[in-house]
PDB file of C-alpha atoms (C1' of nucleotides) in Angstrom:
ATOM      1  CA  UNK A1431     -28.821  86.316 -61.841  1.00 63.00           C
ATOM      2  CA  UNK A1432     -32.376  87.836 -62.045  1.00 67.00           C
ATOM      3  CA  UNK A1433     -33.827  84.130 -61.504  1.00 66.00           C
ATOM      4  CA  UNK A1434     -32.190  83.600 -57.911  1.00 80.00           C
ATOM      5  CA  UNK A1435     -34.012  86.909 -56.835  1.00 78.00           C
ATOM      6  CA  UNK A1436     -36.965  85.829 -58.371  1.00 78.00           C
ATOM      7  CA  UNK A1437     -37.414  82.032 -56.355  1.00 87.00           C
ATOM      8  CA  UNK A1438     -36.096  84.197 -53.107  1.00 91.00           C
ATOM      9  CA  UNK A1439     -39.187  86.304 -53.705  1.00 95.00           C
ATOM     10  CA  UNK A1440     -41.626  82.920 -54.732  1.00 96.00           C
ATOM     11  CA  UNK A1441     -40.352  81.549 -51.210  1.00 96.00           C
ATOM     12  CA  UNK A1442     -40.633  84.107 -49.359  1.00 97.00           C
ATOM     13  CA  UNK A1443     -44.260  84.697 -50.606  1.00 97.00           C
ATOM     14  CA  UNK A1444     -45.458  81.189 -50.013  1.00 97.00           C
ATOM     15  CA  UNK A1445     -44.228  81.477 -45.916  1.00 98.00           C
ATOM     16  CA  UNK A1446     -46.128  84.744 -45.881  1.00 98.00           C
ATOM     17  CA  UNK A1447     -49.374  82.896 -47.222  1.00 98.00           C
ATOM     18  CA  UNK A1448     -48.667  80.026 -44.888  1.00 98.00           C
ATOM     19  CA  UNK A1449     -48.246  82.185 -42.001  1.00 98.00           C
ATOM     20  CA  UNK A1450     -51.320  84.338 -42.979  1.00 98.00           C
ATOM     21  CA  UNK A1451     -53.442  81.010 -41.977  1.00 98.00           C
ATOM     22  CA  UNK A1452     -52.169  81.653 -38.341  1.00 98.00           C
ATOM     23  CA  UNK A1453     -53.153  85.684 -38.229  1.00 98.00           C
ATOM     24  CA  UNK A1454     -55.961  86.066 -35.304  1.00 98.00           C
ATOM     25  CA  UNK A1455     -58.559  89.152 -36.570  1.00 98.00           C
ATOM     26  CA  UNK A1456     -60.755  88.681 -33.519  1.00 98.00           C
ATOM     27  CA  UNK A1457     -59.995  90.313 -30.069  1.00 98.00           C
ATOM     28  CA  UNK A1458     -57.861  88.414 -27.944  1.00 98.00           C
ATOM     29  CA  UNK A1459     -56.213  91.204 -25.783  1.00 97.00           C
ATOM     30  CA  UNK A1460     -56.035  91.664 -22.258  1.00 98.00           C
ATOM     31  CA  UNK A1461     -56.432  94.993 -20.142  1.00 98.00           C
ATOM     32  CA  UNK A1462     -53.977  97.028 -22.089  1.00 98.00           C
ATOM     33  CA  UNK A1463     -51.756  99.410 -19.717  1.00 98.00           C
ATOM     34  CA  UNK A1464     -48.806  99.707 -21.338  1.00 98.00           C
ATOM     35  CA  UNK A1465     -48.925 100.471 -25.313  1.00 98.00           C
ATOM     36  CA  UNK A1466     -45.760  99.867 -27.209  1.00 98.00           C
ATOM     37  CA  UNK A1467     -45.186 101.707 -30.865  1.00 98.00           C
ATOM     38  CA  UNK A1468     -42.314 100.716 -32.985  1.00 98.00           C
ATOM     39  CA  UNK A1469     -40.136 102.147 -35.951  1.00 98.00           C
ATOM     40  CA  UNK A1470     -37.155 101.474 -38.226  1.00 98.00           C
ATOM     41  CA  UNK A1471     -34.713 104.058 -39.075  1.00 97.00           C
ATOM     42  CA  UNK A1472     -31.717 103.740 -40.839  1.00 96.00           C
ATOM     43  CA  UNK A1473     -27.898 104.453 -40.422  1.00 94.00           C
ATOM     44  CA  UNK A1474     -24.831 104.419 -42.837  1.00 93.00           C
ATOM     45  CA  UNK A1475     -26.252 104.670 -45.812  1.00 91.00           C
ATOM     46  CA  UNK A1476     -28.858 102.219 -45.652  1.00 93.00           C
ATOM     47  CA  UNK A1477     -26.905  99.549 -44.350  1.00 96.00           C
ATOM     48  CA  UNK A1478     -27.203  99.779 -40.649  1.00 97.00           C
ATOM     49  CA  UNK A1479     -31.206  99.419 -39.446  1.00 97.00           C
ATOM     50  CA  UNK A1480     -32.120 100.899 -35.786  1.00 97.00           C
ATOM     51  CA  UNK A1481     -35.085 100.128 -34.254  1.00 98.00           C
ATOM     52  CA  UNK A1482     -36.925 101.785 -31.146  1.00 98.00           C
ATOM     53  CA  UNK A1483     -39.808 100.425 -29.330  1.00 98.00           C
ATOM     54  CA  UNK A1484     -41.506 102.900 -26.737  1.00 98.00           C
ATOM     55  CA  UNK A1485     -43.915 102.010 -24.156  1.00 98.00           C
ATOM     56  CA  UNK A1486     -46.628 104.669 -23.544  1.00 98.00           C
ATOM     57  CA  UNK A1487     -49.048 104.429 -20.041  1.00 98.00           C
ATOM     58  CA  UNK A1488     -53.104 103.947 -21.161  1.00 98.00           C
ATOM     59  CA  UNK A1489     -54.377 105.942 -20.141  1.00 97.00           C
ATOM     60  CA  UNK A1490     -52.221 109.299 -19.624  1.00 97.00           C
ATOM     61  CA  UNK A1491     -49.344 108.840 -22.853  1.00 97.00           C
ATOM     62  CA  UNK A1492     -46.515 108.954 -20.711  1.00 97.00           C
ATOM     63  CA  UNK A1493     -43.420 107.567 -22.042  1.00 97.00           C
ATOM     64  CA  UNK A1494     -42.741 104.765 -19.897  1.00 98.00           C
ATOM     65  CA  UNK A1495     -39.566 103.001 -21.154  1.00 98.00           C
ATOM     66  CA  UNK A1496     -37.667 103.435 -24.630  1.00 97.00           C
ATOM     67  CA  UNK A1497     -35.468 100.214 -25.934  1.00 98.00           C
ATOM     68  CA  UNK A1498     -33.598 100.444 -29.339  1.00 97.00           C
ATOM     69  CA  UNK A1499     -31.402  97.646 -31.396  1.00 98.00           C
ATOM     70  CA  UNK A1500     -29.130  97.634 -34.090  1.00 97.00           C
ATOM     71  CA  UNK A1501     -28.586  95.536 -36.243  1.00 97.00           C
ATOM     72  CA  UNK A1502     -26.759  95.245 -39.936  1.00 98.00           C
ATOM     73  CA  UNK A1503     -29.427  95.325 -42.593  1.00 97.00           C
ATOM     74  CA  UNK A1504     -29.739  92.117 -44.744  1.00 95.00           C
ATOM     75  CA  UNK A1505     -32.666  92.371 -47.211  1.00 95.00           C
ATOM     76  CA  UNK A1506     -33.357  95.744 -49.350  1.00 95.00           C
ATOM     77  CA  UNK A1507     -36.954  97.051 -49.155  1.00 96.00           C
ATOM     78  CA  UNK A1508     -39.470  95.436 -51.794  1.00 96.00           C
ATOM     79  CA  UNK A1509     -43.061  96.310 -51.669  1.00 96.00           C
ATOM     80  CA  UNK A1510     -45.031  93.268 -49.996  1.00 98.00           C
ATOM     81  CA  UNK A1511     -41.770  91.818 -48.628  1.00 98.00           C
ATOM     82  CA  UNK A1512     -40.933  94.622 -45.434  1.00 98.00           C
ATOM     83  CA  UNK A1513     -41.806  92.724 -42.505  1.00 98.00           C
ATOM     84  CA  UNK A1514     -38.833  90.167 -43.530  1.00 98.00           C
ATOM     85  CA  UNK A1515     -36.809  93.640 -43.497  1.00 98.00           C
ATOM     86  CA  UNK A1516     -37.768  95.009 -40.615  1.00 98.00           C
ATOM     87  CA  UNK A1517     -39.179  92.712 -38.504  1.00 98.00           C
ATOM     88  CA  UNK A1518     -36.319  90.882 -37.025  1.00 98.00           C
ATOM     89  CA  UNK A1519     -34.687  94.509 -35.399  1.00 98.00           C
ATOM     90  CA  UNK A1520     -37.985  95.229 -33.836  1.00 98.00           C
ATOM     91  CA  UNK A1521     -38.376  92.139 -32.335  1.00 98.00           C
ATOM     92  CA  UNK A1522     -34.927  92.944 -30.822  1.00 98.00           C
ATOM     93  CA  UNK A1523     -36.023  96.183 -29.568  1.00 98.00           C
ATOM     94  CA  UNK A1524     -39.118  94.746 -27.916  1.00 98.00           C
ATOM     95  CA  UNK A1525     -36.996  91.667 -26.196  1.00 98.00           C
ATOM     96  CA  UNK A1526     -34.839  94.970 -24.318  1.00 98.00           C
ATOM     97  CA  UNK A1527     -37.845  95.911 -22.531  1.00 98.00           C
ATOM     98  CA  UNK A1528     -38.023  95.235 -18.718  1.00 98.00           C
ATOM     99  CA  UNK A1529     -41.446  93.692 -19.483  1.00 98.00           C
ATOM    100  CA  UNK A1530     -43.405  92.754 -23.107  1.00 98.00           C
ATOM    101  CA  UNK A1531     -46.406  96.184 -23.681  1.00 98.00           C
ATOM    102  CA  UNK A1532     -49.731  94.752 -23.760  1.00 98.00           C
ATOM    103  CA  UNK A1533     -50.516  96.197 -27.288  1.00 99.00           C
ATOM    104  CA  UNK A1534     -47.805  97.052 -29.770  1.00 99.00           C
ATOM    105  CA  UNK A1535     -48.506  99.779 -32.570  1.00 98.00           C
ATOM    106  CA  UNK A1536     -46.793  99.425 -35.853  1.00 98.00           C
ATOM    107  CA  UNK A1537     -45.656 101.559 -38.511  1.00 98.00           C
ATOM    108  CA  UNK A1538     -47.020  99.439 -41.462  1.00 98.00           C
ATOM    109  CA  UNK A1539     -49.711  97.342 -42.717  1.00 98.00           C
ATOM    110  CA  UNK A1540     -51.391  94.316 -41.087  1.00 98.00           C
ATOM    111  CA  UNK A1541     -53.207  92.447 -42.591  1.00 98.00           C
ATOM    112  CA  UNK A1542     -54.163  94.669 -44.963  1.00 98.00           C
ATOM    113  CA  UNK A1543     -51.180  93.174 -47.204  1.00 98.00           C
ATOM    114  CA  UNK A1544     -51.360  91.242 -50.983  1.00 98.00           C
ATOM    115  CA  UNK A1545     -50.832  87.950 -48.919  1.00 98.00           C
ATOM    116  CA  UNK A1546     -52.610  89.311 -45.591  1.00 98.00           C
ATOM    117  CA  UNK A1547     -49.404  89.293 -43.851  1.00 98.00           C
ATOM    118  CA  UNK A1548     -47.959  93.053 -43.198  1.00 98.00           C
ATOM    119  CA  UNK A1549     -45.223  93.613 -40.383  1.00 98.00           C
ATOM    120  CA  UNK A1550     -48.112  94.180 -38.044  1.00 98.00           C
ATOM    121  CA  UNK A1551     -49.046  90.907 -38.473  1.00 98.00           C
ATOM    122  CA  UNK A1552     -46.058  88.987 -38.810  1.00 98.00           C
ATOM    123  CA  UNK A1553     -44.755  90.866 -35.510  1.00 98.00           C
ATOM    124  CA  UNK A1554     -47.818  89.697 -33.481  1.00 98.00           C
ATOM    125  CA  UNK A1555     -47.492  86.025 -34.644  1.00 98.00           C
ATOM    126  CA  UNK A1556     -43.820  86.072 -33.965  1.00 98.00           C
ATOM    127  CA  UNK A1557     -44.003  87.435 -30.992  1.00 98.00           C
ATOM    128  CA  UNK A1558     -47.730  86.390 -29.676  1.00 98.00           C
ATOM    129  CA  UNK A1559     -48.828  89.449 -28.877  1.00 98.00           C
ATOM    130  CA  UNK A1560     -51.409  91.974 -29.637  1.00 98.00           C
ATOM    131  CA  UNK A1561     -50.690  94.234 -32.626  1.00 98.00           C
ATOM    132  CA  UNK A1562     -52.686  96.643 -34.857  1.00 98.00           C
ATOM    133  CA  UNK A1563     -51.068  98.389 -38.279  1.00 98.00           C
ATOM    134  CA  UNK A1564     -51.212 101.843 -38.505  1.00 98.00           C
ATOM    135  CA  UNK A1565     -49.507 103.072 -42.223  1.00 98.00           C
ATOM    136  CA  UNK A1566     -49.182 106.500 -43.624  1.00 97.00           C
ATOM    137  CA  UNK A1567     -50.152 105.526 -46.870  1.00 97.00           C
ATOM    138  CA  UNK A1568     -52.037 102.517 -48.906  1.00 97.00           C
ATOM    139  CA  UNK A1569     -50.374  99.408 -50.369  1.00 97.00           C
ATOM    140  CA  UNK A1570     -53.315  97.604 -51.253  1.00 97.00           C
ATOM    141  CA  UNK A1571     -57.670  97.827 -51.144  1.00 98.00           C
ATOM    142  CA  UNK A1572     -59.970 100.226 -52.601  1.00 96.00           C
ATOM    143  CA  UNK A1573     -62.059 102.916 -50.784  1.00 96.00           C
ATOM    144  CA  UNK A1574     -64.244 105.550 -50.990  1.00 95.00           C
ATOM    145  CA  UNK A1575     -63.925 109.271 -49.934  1.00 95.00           C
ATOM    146  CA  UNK A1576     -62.892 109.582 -46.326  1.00 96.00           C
ATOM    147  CA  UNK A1577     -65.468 111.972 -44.424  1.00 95.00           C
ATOM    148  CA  UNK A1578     -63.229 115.238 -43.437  1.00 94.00           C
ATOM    149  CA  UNK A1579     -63.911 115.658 -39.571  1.00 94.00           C
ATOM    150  CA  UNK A1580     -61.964 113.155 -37.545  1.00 96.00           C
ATOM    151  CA  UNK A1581     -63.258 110.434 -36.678  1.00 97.00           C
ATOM    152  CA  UNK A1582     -64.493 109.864 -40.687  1.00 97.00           C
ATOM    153  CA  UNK A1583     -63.777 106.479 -41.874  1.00 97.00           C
ATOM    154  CA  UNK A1584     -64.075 103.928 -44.664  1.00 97.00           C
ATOM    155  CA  UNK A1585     -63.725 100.605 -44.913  1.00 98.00           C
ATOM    156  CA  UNK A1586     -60.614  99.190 -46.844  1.00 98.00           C
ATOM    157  CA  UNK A1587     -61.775  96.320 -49.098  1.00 97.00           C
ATOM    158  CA  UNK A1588     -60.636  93.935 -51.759  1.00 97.00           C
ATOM    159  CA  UNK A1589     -63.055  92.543 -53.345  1.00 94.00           C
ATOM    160  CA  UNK A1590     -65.256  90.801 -50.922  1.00 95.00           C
ATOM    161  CA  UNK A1591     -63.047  91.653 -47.700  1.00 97.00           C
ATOM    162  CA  UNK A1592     -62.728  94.216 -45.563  1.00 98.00           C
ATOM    163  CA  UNK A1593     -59.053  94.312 -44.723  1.00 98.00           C
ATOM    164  CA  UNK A1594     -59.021  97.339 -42.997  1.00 98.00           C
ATOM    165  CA  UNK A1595     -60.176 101.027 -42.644  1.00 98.00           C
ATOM    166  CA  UNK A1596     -58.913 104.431 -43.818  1.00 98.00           C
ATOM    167  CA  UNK A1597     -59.317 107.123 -40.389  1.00 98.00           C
ATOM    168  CA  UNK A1598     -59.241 110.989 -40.537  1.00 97.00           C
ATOM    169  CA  UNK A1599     -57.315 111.038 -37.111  1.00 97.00           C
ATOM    170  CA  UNK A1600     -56.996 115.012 -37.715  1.00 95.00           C
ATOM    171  CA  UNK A1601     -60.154 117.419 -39.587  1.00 95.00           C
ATOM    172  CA  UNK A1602     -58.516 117.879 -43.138  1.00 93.00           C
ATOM    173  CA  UNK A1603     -55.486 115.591 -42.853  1.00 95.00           C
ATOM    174  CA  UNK A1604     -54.136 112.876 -45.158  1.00 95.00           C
ATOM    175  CA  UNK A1605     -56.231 109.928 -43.671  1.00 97.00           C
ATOM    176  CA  UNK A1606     -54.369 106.462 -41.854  1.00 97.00           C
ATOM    177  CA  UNK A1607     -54.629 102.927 -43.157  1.00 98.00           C
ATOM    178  CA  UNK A1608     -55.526 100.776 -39.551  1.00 98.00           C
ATOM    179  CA  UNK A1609     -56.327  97.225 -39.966  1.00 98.00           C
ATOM    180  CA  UNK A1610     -55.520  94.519 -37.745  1.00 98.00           C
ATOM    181  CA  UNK A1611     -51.954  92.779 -36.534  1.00 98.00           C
ATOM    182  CA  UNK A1612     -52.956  89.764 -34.890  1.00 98.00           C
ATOM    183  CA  UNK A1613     -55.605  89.125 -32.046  1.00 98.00           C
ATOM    184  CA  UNK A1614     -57.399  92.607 -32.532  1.00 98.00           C
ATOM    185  CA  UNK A1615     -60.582  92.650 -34.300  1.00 98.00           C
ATOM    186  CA  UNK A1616     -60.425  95.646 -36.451  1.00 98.00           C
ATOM    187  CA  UNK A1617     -63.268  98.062 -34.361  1.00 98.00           C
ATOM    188  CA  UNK A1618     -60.633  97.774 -31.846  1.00 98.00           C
ATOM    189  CA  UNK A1619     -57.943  98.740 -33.927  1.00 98.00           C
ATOM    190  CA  UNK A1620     -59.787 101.902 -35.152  1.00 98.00           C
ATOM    191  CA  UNK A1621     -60.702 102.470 -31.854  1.00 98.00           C
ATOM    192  CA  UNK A1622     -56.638 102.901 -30.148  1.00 98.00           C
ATOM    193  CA  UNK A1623     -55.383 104.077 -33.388  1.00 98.00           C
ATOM    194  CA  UNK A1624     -58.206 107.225 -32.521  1.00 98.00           C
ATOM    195  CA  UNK A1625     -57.463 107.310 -28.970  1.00 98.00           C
ATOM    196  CA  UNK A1626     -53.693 106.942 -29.092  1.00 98.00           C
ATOM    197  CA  UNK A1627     -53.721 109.943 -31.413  1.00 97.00           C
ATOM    198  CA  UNK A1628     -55.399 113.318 -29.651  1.00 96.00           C
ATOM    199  CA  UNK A1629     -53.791 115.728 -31.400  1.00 95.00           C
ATOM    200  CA  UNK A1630     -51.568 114.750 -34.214  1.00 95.00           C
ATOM    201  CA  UNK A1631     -52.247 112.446 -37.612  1.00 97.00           C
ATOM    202  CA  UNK A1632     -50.256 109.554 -36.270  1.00 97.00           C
ATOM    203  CA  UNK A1633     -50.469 107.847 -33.070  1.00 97.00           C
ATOM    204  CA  UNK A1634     -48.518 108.913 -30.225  1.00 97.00           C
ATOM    205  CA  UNK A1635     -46.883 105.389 -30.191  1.00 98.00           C
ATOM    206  CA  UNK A1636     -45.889 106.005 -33.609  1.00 97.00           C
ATOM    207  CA  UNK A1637     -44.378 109.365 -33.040  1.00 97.00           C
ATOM    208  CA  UNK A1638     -42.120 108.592 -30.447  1.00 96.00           C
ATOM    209  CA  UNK A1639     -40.605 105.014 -31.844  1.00 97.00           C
ATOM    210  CA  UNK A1640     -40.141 107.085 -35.019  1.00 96.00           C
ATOM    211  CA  UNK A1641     -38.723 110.022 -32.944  1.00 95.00           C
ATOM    212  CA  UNK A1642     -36.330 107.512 -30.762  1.00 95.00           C
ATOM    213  CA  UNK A1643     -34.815 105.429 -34.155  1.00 92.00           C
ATOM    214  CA  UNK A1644     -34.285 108.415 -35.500  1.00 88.00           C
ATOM    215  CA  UNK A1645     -33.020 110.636 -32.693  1.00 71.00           C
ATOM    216  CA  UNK A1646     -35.064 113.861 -33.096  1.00 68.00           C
ATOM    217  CA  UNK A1647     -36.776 115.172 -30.665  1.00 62.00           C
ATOM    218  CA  UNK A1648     -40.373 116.089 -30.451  1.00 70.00           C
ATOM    219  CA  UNK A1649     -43.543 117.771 -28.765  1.00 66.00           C
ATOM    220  CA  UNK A1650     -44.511 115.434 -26.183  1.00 73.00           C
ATOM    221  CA  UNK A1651     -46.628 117.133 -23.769  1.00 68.00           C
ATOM    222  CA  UNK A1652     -50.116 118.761 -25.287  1.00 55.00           C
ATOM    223  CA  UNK A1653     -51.190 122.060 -22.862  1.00 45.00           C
ATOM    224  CA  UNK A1654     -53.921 124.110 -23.971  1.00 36.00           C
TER     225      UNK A1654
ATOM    226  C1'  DG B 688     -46.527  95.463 -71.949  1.00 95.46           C
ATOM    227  C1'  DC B 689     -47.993  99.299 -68.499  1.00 95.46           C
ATOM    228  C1'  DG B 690     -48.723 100.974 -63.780  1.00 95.46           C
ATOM    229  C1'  DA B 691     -48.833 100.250 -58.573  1.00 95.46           C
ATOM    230  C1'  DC B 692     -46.016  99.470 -54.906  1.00 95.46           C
ATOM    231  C1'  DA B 693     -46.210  99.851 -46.476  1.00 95.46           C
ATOM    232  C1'  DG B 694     -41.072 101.651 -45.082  1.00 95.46           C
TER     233       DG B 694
ATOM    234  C1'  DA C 188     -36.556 104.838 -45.517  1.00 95.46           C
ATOM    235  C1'  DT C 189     -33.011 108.836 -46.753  1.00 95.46           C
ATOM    236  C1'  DC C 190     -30.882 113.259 -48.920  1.00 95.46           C
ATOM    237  C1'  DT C 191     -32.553 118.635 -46.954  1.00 95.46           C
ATOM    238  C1'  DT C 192     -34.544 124.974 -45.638  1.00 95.46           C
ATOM    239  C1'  DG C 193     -37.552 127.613 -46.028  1.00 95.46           C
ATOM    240  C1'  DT C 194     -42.157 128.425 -46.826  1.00 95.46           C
ATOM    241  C1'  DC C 195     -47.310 128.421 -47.663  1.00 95.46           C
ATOM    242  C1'  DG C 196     -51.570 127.888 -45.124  1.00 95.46           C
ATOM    243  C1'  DC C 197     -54.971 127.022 -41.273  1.00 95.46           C
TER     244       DC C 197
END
DNA sequence: GCGACAG
DNA sequence: ATCTTGTCGC
């Protein structure tokens, strides 16, 4: 009984590591104008997943078009296993836009993963487009103490690697884990993840796919 | 065997 | 992720 979950998990880990060989870490992104961020809520107890995919104007943060999908959830949530999860609903959100963002922000690791294939990075390959992880917390690396002011940052590593770094987006707040999706080099990562988030720890991509799956509503405009 | 463990 | 109100602090 145990055993069938078990081989599941052995499969699924060798695609990831075969599908890692195809993750692009290098810029290959054209003039980005409109930056998509995308989120998974969920419904019914767990059983229903809603995704929402938000395109924001670069610059200016507008909200330019919001798509969602639903879609019955099939696979429970194991650590190092989400992008099979959650992928799949976001892609379905994306394919409702009038026209694919040229950068898409996700709510997760990318390749800063145990087999260097978060659901930044399996989104971008799937879909061949540019993507950059942006998570709210670590799942794997080591790192030093994050200078306080934003802007601080320290590399993520493993060993040998850099997967990734940890950003102070806000003076005194819990820091983000960037690293890269797929075709963005990781100084560009750091470099939107800072930019798409003025005022507030997480990225304004972020805030609003996370607002729209889970219909609350939100400060979008910052005076002062 | 004992922790750690994105959302 | 989700269940949930007010509250402490800058």
């Amino acid at each position: 009984m145990a055993e069938m979950a078990g081989r599941r998990i052995a499969a699924a880990h060798r695609l990831q590591r075969c599908l890692a060989r195809r993750v692009e870490t290098a810029d290959r992104l054209g003039p980005v104008e409109r930056v998509a961020g995308v989120d998974v809520g969920f419904e019914e107890g767990g059983r229903v997943a809603r995704a929402a995919a938000v395109v924001l104007a670069w610059p200016g943060l507008e909200t330019l078009e919001t798509a969602i999908a639903r879609e019955p959830v099939r696979l429970p949530y194991i650590p190092g296993l989400l992008s099979f999860r959650e992928v799949p609903v976001i892609a379905a959100a994306l394919g409702r836009l009038a026209a694919p963002p040229d950068l898409v922000v996700c709510d997760g690791q990318g390749i800063a993963h145990p087999r260097r294939l978060g659901v930044a990075s399996h989104l971008g390959l799937r879909l061949e487009l540019p993507t950059i992880g942006v998570a709210k917390s670590r799942l794997i690396g080591e790192h030093g103490p994050v200078p306080e002011e934003r802007g601080g940052r320290v590399p993520l590593g493993e060993g040998d690697e850099t997967l990734g770094a940890v950003v102070r987006t806000r003076t005194g707040v819990r820091p983000v884990y960037v690293s890269p999706g797929h075709r963005v080099g990781l100084e560009t990562a750091v470099a939107w993840t800072l930019a798409l988030a003025p005022r507030y720890r997480l990225p304004e991509t972020t805030r609003r796919a996370d607002a729209a799956a889970s219909g609350k509503r939100i400060r979008e405009a910052f005076p002062r």
